[in-house]
Short mmCIF file of C-alpha atoms in Angstrom, two decimals:
data_model
loop_
_atom_site.label_atom_id
_atom_site.label_comp_id
_atom_site.label_asym_id
_atom_site.label_seq_id
_atom_site.Cartn_x
_atom_site.Cartn_y
_atom_site.Cartn_z
CA MET A 1 0.00 0.00 0.00
CA SER A 2 1.14 3.53 -0.59
CA THR A 3 0.02 6.92 0.55
CA THR A 4 0.11 9.81 -1.88
CA GLU A 5 -0.39 13.43 -0.92
CA VAL A 6 -1.20 16.05 -3.50
CA ILE A 7 -0.89 19.72 -2.66
CA THR A 8 -3.31 21.48 -4.99
CA THR A 9 -3.09 25.23 -4.55
CA ASP A 10 -3.26 25.79 -8.33
CA LEU A 11 -5.06 22.72 -9.63
CA ALA A 12 -7.61 24.83 -11.47
CA SER A 13 -4.99 25.41 -14.13
CA LEU A 14 -4.18 21.72 -14.60
CA SER A 15 -5.72 19.40 -17.14
CA LEU A 16 -7.35 16.23 -15.83
CA GLU A 17 -4.57 14.09 -17.32
CA THR A 18 -1.88 16.21 -15.68
CA TYR A 19 -3.72 16.11 -12.38
CA ILE A 20 -4.01 12.32 -12.37
CA LYS A 21 -0.35 12.01 -13.30
CA LEU A 22 0.62 14.31 -10.43
CA ALA A 23 -1.67 12.43 -8.08
CA GLY A 24 0.49 9.36 -8.57
CA SER A 25 3.74 11.18 -8.03
CA ARG A 26 5.52 10.98 -4.69
CA HIS A 27 7.83 13.69 -5.99
CA LEU A 28 5.01 16.24 -5.87
CA ALA A 29 4.40 15.60 -2.20
CA HIS A 30 8.09 16.13 -1.48
CA THR A 31 8.56 19.24 -3.57
CA ALA A 32 5.32 20.78 -2.31
CA ALA A 33 6.10 20.24 1.34
CA ILE A 34 5.68 23.32 3.48
CA HIS A 35 8.95 24.61 4.88
CA VAL A 36 8.88 24.75 8.67
CA PRO A 37 11.57 26.93 10.19
CA LYS A 38 13.81 25.40 12.80
CA PRO A 39 12.80 26.24 16.35
CA ARG A 40 14.34 29.49 17.53
CA GLN A 41 15.61 29.38 21.08
CA ALA A 42 17.35 32.02 23.08
CA PRO A 43 20.82 31.20 24.42
CA GLN A 44 20.59 29.82 27.93
CA PRO A 45 22.90 31.32 30.59
CA SER A 46 24.33 28.64 32.85
CA ASN A 47 22.74 29.61 36.17
CA ALA A 48 20.19 31.90 37.77
CA HIS A 49 22.72 34.64 38.58
CA SER A 50 24.08 34.75 35.05
CA ARG A 51 20.52 34.72 33.66
CA GLU A 52 19.67 37.78 35.74
CA HIS A 53 22.89 39.51 34.68
CA TYR A 54 22.24 38.51 31.06
CA ILE A 55 18.84 40.20 31.07
CA ASN A 56 19.85 43.27 33.09
CA ASP A 57 22.89 43.74 30.87
CA GLY A 58 20.60 44.39 27.93
CA HIS A 59 21.16 41.07 26.18
CA GLY A 60 17.72 39.71 27.01
CA LYS A 61 16.24 40.88 23.74
CA ALA A 62 16.32 37.32 22.44
CA TYR A 63 14.02 36.32 25.30
CA GLN A 64 11.78 39.30 24.69
CA ASP A 65 11.49 38.47 21.00
CA ILE A 66 10.49 34.90 21.77
CA VAL A 67 7.95 35.96 24.38
CA SER A 68 6.51 38.46 21.91
CA SER A 69 6.30 35.78 19.21
CA ILE A 70 4.57 33.36 21.59
CA MET A 71 2.06 36.04 22.52
CA ASP A 72 1.51 36.73 18.81
CA ILE A 73 0.52 33.08 18.38
CA LEU A 74 -1.80 33.18 21.39
CA GLU A 75 -3.39 36.34 20.02
CA LYS A 76 -3.91 34.70 16.63
CA PHE A 77 -5.69 31.75 18.25
CA SER A 78 -7.75 33.91 20.62
CA LEU A 79 -10.88 35.95 20.18
CA GLN A 80 -10.64 39.49 21.47
CA GLN A 81 -13.52 41.22 23.14
CA HIS A 82 -15.37 43.54 20.75
CA GLY A 83 -14.09 47.08 21.06
CA ASN A 84 -10.61 46.12 22.23
CA ALA A 85 -8.04 47.29 19.70
CA HIS A 86 -5.27 45.91 21.91
CA PHE A 87 -4.84 42.25 22.91
CA LEU A 88 -5.12 42.54 26.69
CA GLY A 89 -3.85 39.00 27.15
CA ARG A 90 -0.42 40.21 26.08
CA ASP A 91 -0.16 42.55 29.06
CA VAL A 92 -1.59 40.03 31.50
CA PHE A 93 0.26 36.86 30.51
CA SER A 94 3.57 38.04 29.00
CA PRO A 95 5.28 38.10 32.44
CA CYS A 96 4.27 34.48 33.05
CA VAL A 97 5.43 33.39 29.59
CA ASN A 98 8.67 35.31 30.10
CA ARG A 99 9.44 33.41 33.31
CA HIS A 100 9.11 30.10 31.49
CA VAL A 101 11.21 31.26 28.53
CA VAL A 102 14.01 32.56 30.75
CA ALA A 103 14.05 29.21 32.56
CA GLY A 104 13.92 27.27 29.28
CA ARG A 105 10.70 25.51 30.27
CA ARG A 106 7.71 24.46 28.20
CA ILE A 107 4.89 27.00 28.25
CA PRO A 108 2.11 25.43 30.35
CA MET A 109 -1.48 26.37 29.57
CA VAL A 110 -4.68 25.24 31.26
CA LEU A 111 -8.16 25.08 29.76
CA PRO A 112 -11.23 24.20 31.86
CA ALA A 113 -13.45 22.55 29.27
CA PHE A 114 -14.81 19.33 27.73
CA PRO A 115 -17.45 18.61 30.40
CA ALA A 116 -19.74 16.16 28.53
CA LYS A 117 -22.19 16.20 25.65
CA SER A 118 -25.44 18.08 26.19
CA ILE A 119 -28.38 15.91 27.19
CA ASN A 120 -30.39 17.50 24.36
CA ARG A 121 -30.12 14.95 21.59
CA VAL A 122 -33.42 16.04 20.06
CA ASP A 123 -32.28 19.26 18.39
CA LYS A 124 -28.76 20.01 19.60
CA VAL A 125 -26.10 17.24 19.59
CA LEU A 126 -25.66 13.90 17.84
CA GLY A 127 -25.05 11.69 20.86
CA THR A 128 -23.18 11.16 24.12
CA HIS A 129 -19.74 10.46 22.63
CA PRO A 130 -17.12 12.88 21.30
CA ASP A 131 -17.46 13.45 17.55
CA LEU A 132 -15.88 15.59 14.84
CA GLY A 133 -16.40 18.68 16.99
CA GLU A 134 -14.17 17.38 19.77
CA GLU A 135 -11.69 16.05 17.22
CA LEU A 136 -11.32 19.48 15.60
CA ALA A 137 -11.03 21.16 19.01
CA LEU A 138 -8.19 18.85 20.03
CA ASP A 139 -6.57 19.37 16.62
CA ARG A 140 -6.62 23.11 17.24
CA LEU A 141 -5.08 22.84 20.70
CA ASN A 142 -2.35 20.63 19.27
CA ASP A 143 -1.82 23.16 16.48
CA LEU A 144 -1.43 25.91 19.06
CA CYS A 145 1.29 23.94 20.84
CA SER A 146 2.99 23.02 17.55
CA GLN A 147 3.15 26.62 16.39
CA ILE A 148 4.72 27.66 19.67
CA GLN A 149 7.28 24.86 19.37
CA ASN A 150 8.15 26.04 15.87
CA ILE A 151 9.58 29.24 17.34
CA TYR A 152 10.50 28.02 20.84
CA ALA A 153 12.13 24.59 21.11
CA PRO A 154 10.81 23.53 24.56
CA GLY A 155 7.30 23.99 23.17
CA ALA A 156 4.05 24.19 25.10
CA THR A 157 1.41 22.02 26.71
CA VAL A 158 -2.33 22.35 27.24
CA LEU A 159 -3.74 20.81 30.40
CA ILE A 160 -7.47 20.22 29.95
CA ALA A 161 -9.14 20.50 33.35
CA THR A 162 -12.31 18.59 32.61
CA ASP A 163 -15.10 20.37 34.45
CA GLY A 164 -18.09 18.12 33.85
CA ALA A 165 -17.95 16.82 37.42
CA CYS A 166 -18.55 20.37 38.67
CA TYR A 167 -21.95 20.59 37.01
CA ASN A 168 -23.35 17.28 35.79
CA ASP A 169 -25.80 17.02 38.71
CA LEU A 170 -27.20 20.36 37.52
CA THR A 171 -27.17 19.79 33.75
CA GLY A 172 -28.73 16.32 33.80
CA VAL A 173 -25.69 14.47 32.43
CA THR A 174 -25.56 11.00 33.98
CA ASP A 175 -22.48 9.84 35.86
CA ASP A 176 -22.07 7.01 33.33
CA ASP A 177 -22.16 9.39 30.34
CA LEU A 178 -19.74 11.74 32.10
CA TRP A 179 -17.28 8.89 32.58
CA GLU A 180 -17.59 7.50 29.06
CA TYR A 181 -17.12 10.93 27.48
CA GLY A 182 -13.90 11.51 29.41
CA VAL A 183 -12.53 8.09 28.52
CA ALA A 184 -13.31 8.58 24.83
CA LEU A 185 -11.60 11.99 24.83
CA ARG A 186 -8.41 10.54 26.25
CA GLU A 187 -8.50 7.73 23.70
CA MET A 188 -8.88 10.30 20.91
CA VAL A 189 -5.82 12.23 22.09
CA ALA A 190 -3.79 9.02 22.42
CA SER A 191 -4.79 7.79 18.96
CA LYS A 192 -3.64 11.07 17.42
CA GLY A 193 -0.36 11.05 19.32
CA TYR A 194 -0.94 14.50 20.79
CA ARG A 195 1.66 14.44 23.55
CA CYS A 196 1.25 18.14 24.27
CA ILE A 197 -2.34 17.64 25.48
CA GLU A 198 -2.92 16.31 28.99
CA PHE A 199 -5.94 15.94 31.26
CA VAL A 200 -6.67 16.45 34.94
CA ARG A 201 -9.84 15.69 36.89
CA ILE A 202 -11.31 17.72 39.73
CA MET A 203 -10.68 15.00 42.32
CA ASN A 204 -6.98 15.07 41.44
CA LEU A 205 -6.77 18.84 41.75
CA LEU A 206 -8.48 18.63 45.14
CA GLY A 207 -6.17 15.86 46.34
CA LEU A 208 -9.02 13.40 46.82
CA HIS A 209 -7.40 11.03 44.33
CA ASN A 210 -3.67 11.03 43.68
CA ASP A 211 -3.17 8.50 40.88
CA SER A 212 -3.19 9.58 37.23
CA THR A 213 -5.63 6.77 36.45
CA VAL A 214 -8.92 5.97 38.16
CA THR A 215 -11.55 3.26 37.87
CA LYS A 216 -15.08 4.10 36.85
CA GLU A 217 -16.41 3.07 40.25
CA ARG A 218 -13.89 5.23 42.11
CA PHE A 219 -14.53 8.18 39.78
CA ILE A 220 -18.29 8.08 40.30
CA SER A 221 -17.92 7.65 44.06
CA LEU A 222 -15.83 10.84 44.22
CA LEU A 223 -18.17 13.09 42.21
CA GLU A 224 -20.35 14.42 45.02
CA PRO A 225 -17.49 14.59 47.58
CA SER A 226 -15.50 16.59 45.02
CA ARG A 227 -18.31 19.10 44.53
CA GLN A 228 -18.78 19.48 48.28
CA GLU A 229 -15.07 19.91 48.92
CA LEU A 230 -14.76 22.40 46.07
CA MET A 231 -17.46 24.63 47.52
CA ARG A 232 -16.23 24.24 51.10
CA ARG A 233 -12.69 25.31 50.25
CA TYR A 234 -13.10 27.87 47.51
CA VAL A 235 -16.41 29.70 47.88
CA ASP A 236 -17.00 32.40 50.45
CA PRO A 237 -20.15 31.58 52.46
CA ASP A 238 -21.31 35.12 51.67
CA PHE A 239 -20.73 34.75 47.92
CA ASP A 240 -23.43 36.58 45.98
CA ALA A 241 -23.86 35.27 42.43
CA ASN A 242 -26.05 38.23 41.48
CA LEU A 243 -23.37 40.69 42.56
CA CYS A 244 -20.68 38.66 40.78
CA ILE A 245 -22.64 38.70 37.53
CA LYS A 246 -23.37 42.41 37.89
CA THR A 247 -19.80 43.52 38.62
CA ASP A 248 -17.61 41.06 36.67
CA PRO A 249 -17.93 41.33 32.86
CA ASP A 250 -16.37 37.89 32.31
CA TYR A 251 -18.85 36.16 34.62
CA LYS A 252 -21.73 38.14 33.11
CA MET A 253 -20.82 36.73 29.69
CA THR A 254 -20.42 33.25 31.18
CA PHE A 255 -23.79 33.49 32.93
CA ASP A 256 -25.49 34.54 29.69
CA GLY A 257 -23.91 31.54 27.96
CA TYR A 258 -25.03 29.17 30.72
CA ALA A 259 -28.60 30.51 30.66
CA LYS A 260 -28.76 30.19 26.89
CA PHE A 261 -27.70 26.54 26.73
CA LEU A 262 -29.61 25.52 29.87
CA LYS A 263 -32.83 26.82 28.36
CA LYS A 264 -32.45 24.24 25.58
CA ASP A 265 -30.88 21.46 27.66
CA LEU A 266 -33.19 21.43 30.67
CA ALA A 267 -36.20 21.31 28.35
CA TYR A 268 -35.45 17.61 27.95
CA GLY A 269 -34.76 16.86 31.61
CA PRO A 270 -36.77 16.35 34.78
CA ILE A 271 -37.37 20.08 35.29
CA ARG A 272 -39.44 20.45 32.11
CA ASN A 273 -41.01 17.04 32.62
CA SER A 274 -42.52 18.28 35.87
CA ALA A 275 -44.70 20.56 33.68
CA ILE A 276 -43.94 23.77 35.54
CA SER A 277 -45.06 27.02 33.96
CA GLY A 278 -42.95 28.88 31.43
CA LYS A 279 -42.23 31.63 33.96
CA LYS A 280 -41.13 29.17 36.62
CA TYR A 281 -39.07 27.27 34.08
CA LYS A 282 -37.18 30.43 33.12
CA ALA A 283 -36.59 31.19 36.80
CA LYS A 284 -35.25 27.66 37.33
CA VAL A 285 -32.90 28.06 34.36
CA HIS A 286 -31.50 31.28 35.82
CA GLU A 287 -31.22 29.74 39.29
CA THR A 288 -29.28 26.80 37.85
CA ALA A 289 -27.02 29.15 35.87
CA LYS A 290 -26.23 31.10 39.04
CA THR A 291 -25.36 27.89 40.88
CA MET A 292 -23.04 27.02 38.00
CA ILE A 293 -21.44 30.46 38.29
CA ALA A 294 -20.71 29.84 41.98
CA ARG A 295 -19.12 26.49 41.19
CA GLY A 296 -17.26 28.02 38.26
CA VAL A 297 -15.82 30.71 40.52
CA ALA A 298 -14.69 27.99 42.92
CA PHE A 299 -13.18 25.87 40.15
CA ALA A 300 -11.34 28.89 38.75
CA GLU A 301 -9.91 29.62 42.19
CA LEU A 302 -8.84 25.98 42.55
CA ILE A 303 -7.01 26.21 39.23
CA ARG A 304 -5.35 29.50 40.22
CA GLU A 305 -4.15 27.97 43.47
CA LYS A 306 -2.89 24.68 42.05
CA LEU A 307 -1.63 25.95 38.68
CA PRO A 308 -0.47 29.53 39.28
CA GLU A 309 2.14 29.48 36.51
CA HIS A 310 -0.18 28.21 33.77
CA VAL A 311 -1.50 30.53 31.07
CA ARG A 312 -5.26 30.48 31.60
CA LEU A 313 -7.32 29.75 28.50
CA SER A 314 -11.11 29.86 28.33
CA ILE A 315 -13.86 28.64 26.01
CA HIS A 316 -16.00 31.63 26.98
CA PRO A 317 -15.84 35.15 25.56
CA SER A 318 -13.65 37.23 27.85
CA THR A 319 -12.29 40.72 28.38
CA GLY A 320 -8.79 39.21 28.41
CA LEU A 321 -7.99 40.54 31.87
CA THR A 322 -7.94 37.14 33.59
CA LYS A 323 -7.99 34.59 30.77
CA ILE A 324 -7.46 34.25 27.04
CA SER A 325 -10.64 33.46 25.14
CA MET A 326 -9.99 30.50 22.83
CA PRO A 327 -12.72 29.42 20.38
CA LEU A 328 -12.26 25.72 19.65
CA ILE A 329 -13.88 25.67 16.19
CA PRO A 330 -13.48 29.24 14.90
CA GLN A 331 -16.35 30.68 12.88
CA SER A 332 -16.15 33.63 10.53
CA ASP A 333 -19.41 35.25 11.62
CA THR A 334 -19.81 34.49 15.32
CA PHE A 335 -18.12 33.07 18.41
CA SER A 336 -17.88 29.33 17.96
CA MET A 337 -20.27 26.99 19.71
CA THR A 338 -18.46 24.46 21.86
CA PRO A 339 -18.38 20.90 20.48
CA TRP A 340 -20.46 19.55 23.36
CA HIS A 341 -23.31 21.95 22.54
CA CYS A 342 -23.54 21.55 18.77
CA ALA A 343 -23.09 19.38 15.72
CA VAL A 344 -20.39 20.11 13.16
CA ALA A 345 -21.13 20.36 9.44
CA VAL A 346 -18.66 20.39 6.55
CA ASP A 347 -19.56 22.29 3.40
CA VAL A 348 -18.43 21.33 -0.10
CA GLU A 349 -15.42 23.66 0.20
CA GLY A 350 -14.25 21.89 3.35
CA ASN A 351 -15.25 24.61 5.82
CA PHE A 352 -16.31 23.49 9.30
CA ARG A 353 -19.48 25.08 10.68
CA THR A 354 -21.08 24.74 14.10
CA GLY A 355 -24.82 24.64 14.64
CA HIS A 356 -27.70 22.75 16.18
CA LEU A 357 -29.26 19.75 14.47
CA PRO A 358 -32.15 21.53 12.67
CA THR A 359 -29.60 23.78 10.93
CA TRP A 360 -28.17 20.84 8.99
CA ARG A 361 -30.86 18.18 8.66
CA ASP A 362 -32.45 19.38 5.42
CA THR A 363 -29.32 20.24 3.46
CA HIS A 364 -26.68 17.85 4.79
CA GLU A 365 -26.21 14.11 5.11
CA LEU A 366 -25.37 12.52 8.45
CA VAL A 367 -22.01 10.73 8.40
CA HIS A 368 -21.22 7.92 10.84
CA ARG A 369 -17.88 6.72 12.14
CA ASN A 370 -17.42 3.44 14.00
CA GLY A 371 -21.17 3.03 14.01
CA LEU A 372 -21.85 6.37 15.72
CA PRO A 373 -23.15 9.65 14.23
CA TYR A 374 -20.09 11.86 13.76
CA PHE A 375 -20.86 14.96 11.65
CA PHE A 376 -22.96 16.42 8.85
CA ARG A 377 -21.68 16.89 5.29
CA GLU A 378 -23.22 19.12 2.67
CA ARG A 379 -25.03 17.03 0.08
CA SER A 380 -23.08 16.92 -3.19
CA THR A 381 -22.62 14.51 -6.10
CA LEU A 382 -18.86 15.03 -5.66
CA TYR A 383 -19.00 12.50 -2.82
CA SER A 384 -20.84 9.85 -4.88
CA TRP A 385 -18.05 7.73 -6.36
CA ASP A 386 -18.12 4.53 -8.37
CA ALA A 387 -15.22 3.27 -6.25
CA LYS A 388 -15.67 2.17 -2.65
CA VAL A 389 -14.13 5.04 -0.71
CA ASP A 390 -14.54 6.90 2.53
CA PHE A 391 -13.89 10.63 2.94
CA GLU A 392 -12.12 12.23 5.87
CA HIS A 393 -12.14 16.00 6.32
CA VAL A 394 -8.91 17.38 7.73
CA TYR A 395 -8.26 20.16 10.24
CA GLY A 396 -6.61 23.05 8.44
CA GLY A 397 -8.20 22.19 5.10
CA GLY A 398 -8.16 19.32 2.66
CA ILE A 399 -9.72 15.91 2.29
CA VAL A 400 -8.49 12.32 2.59
CA VAL A 401 -9.89 9.66 0.26
CA HIS A 402 -9.62 6.25 1.92
CA ASN A 403 -9.69 3.07 -0.12
CA VAL A 404 -12.25 0.73 1.46
CA GLY A 405 -12.60 -1.46 -1.61
CA GLY A 406 -9.61 -3.71 -1.02
CA ALA A 407 -6.27 -4.25 -2.75
CA GLU A 408 -7.84 -4.83 -6.16
CA GLN A 409 -9.07 -1.22 -6.16
CA THR A 410 -6.14 0.92 -7.31
CA LYS A 411 -5.66 4.50 -8.44
CA ALA A 412 -5.44 3.24 -12.00
CA SER A 413 -8.84 1.58 -11.63
CA LEU A 414 -10.62 4.81 -10.71
CA SER A 415 -13.26 5.71 -13.27
CA VAL A 416 -12.99 8.91 -15.28
CA SER A 417 -15.99 10.20 -13.33
CA ASP A 418 -14.23 9.59 -10.01
CA GLN A 419 -11.06 11.21 -11.31
CA LYS A 420 -13.00 14.33 -12.26
CA LYS A 421 -14.67 14.44 -8.87
CA ALA A 422 -11.28 14.09 -7.18
CA ALA A 423 -9.95 17.01 -9.19
CA SER A 424 -13.00 19.12 -8.33
CA LEU A 425 -12.70 18.33 -4.62
CA ALA A 426 -9.01 19.20 -4.73
CA VAL A 427 -9.75 22.58 -6.28
CA LEU A 428 -12.56 23.32 -3.82
CA GLN A 429 -10.81 22.13 -0.67
CA GLY A 430 -7.19 22.94 -1.49
CA ARG A 431 -5.59 19.56 -0.89
CA ILE A 432 -6.40 15.89 -1.44
CA LEU A 433 -4.76 12.80 -0.01
CA PHE A 434 -5.27 9.27 -1.35
CA ARG A 435 -4.75 6.66 1.34
CA GLY A 436 -4.65 2.89 0.92
CA PHE A 437 -4.33 2.92 -2.88
CA VAL A 438 -1.53 1.21 -4.83
#
């Protein structure tokens, strides 16, 4: 078997015959490879005293340049608050990044996220397991770390502080689904070989469980004790959620986000099933959102205490004063929905869009992977091939055509119709990869 990559930035100018010839050429993949600059690393003085002298003596510009470049990357991946012409995260987090660069350490980042899939499988998400949304989100976090390593040899890491245990008793997610989602996420990271992405659970941060692994039974048994211990240690008994929402712009935006998704989610849980009035239902949604704010404040304080030297990322819109807002599946027209609150669709040009199920049902086909619903794809005859193939849409653009027809199905056996569709997909999506063909 062979794998052939075709970079197709100018395929529109190629004839079909030339395209097919190039598609079989390994040489094209080599000559079209993107040049990645060697990591740039500042010289490292031999000890702490010489480091301090090195910087104070005016030779620390190399460090400053690297810190500035790292912050440029973080800014590129972030979403600034509307109205801010300046990236506030640069002012807030540059000193932290500088300390790591001077010491020659990896840049540690922490992201509270990936709680569990929404319970609303009627008109919101495809199921209980991670799907293309989570895959793209992890791809993006890995890309962030890779881009930092391209200019700073020690690189960076993202620690995902899974926060589902903070809230699943409020959002209706079962303990079993919470566990299975976390396991599947870790398997996804391992299968992709993303060594820069790590996970930590709330019970580990609290010191209630010290091993890096945990059994399902132990995990579930620690859920309620973890929530109780979190609130006991990190929330002031006089904490006022209303005052917090009123005075803190970040928590006001987070509260609005909670209220918005809870309105849809709780409609399919026991609260709506109790047939309370619309007014009481809205009040219950807001009450639940405020409880989540209190727990979120506590979880944020836990992270600050245990991980003070980590760059704080966030999935929520933010002012940038305390955390860097990081959309996981960037959208051109709005802040991205999180993967656990949406379904991902791929259009014929290979763009990834986030939306709820009704957005895609009439115009897109549902694609399964490993027997589970995985994403929506825009309906197009370009995906209807004579050959037995499977299509994989790639983070960053492009498409992979997998041979699922066996060894007797070769590139040479592709029909003229399939060849034309391959050329069209390459032009539309920028790159095509044939995998499993000889």
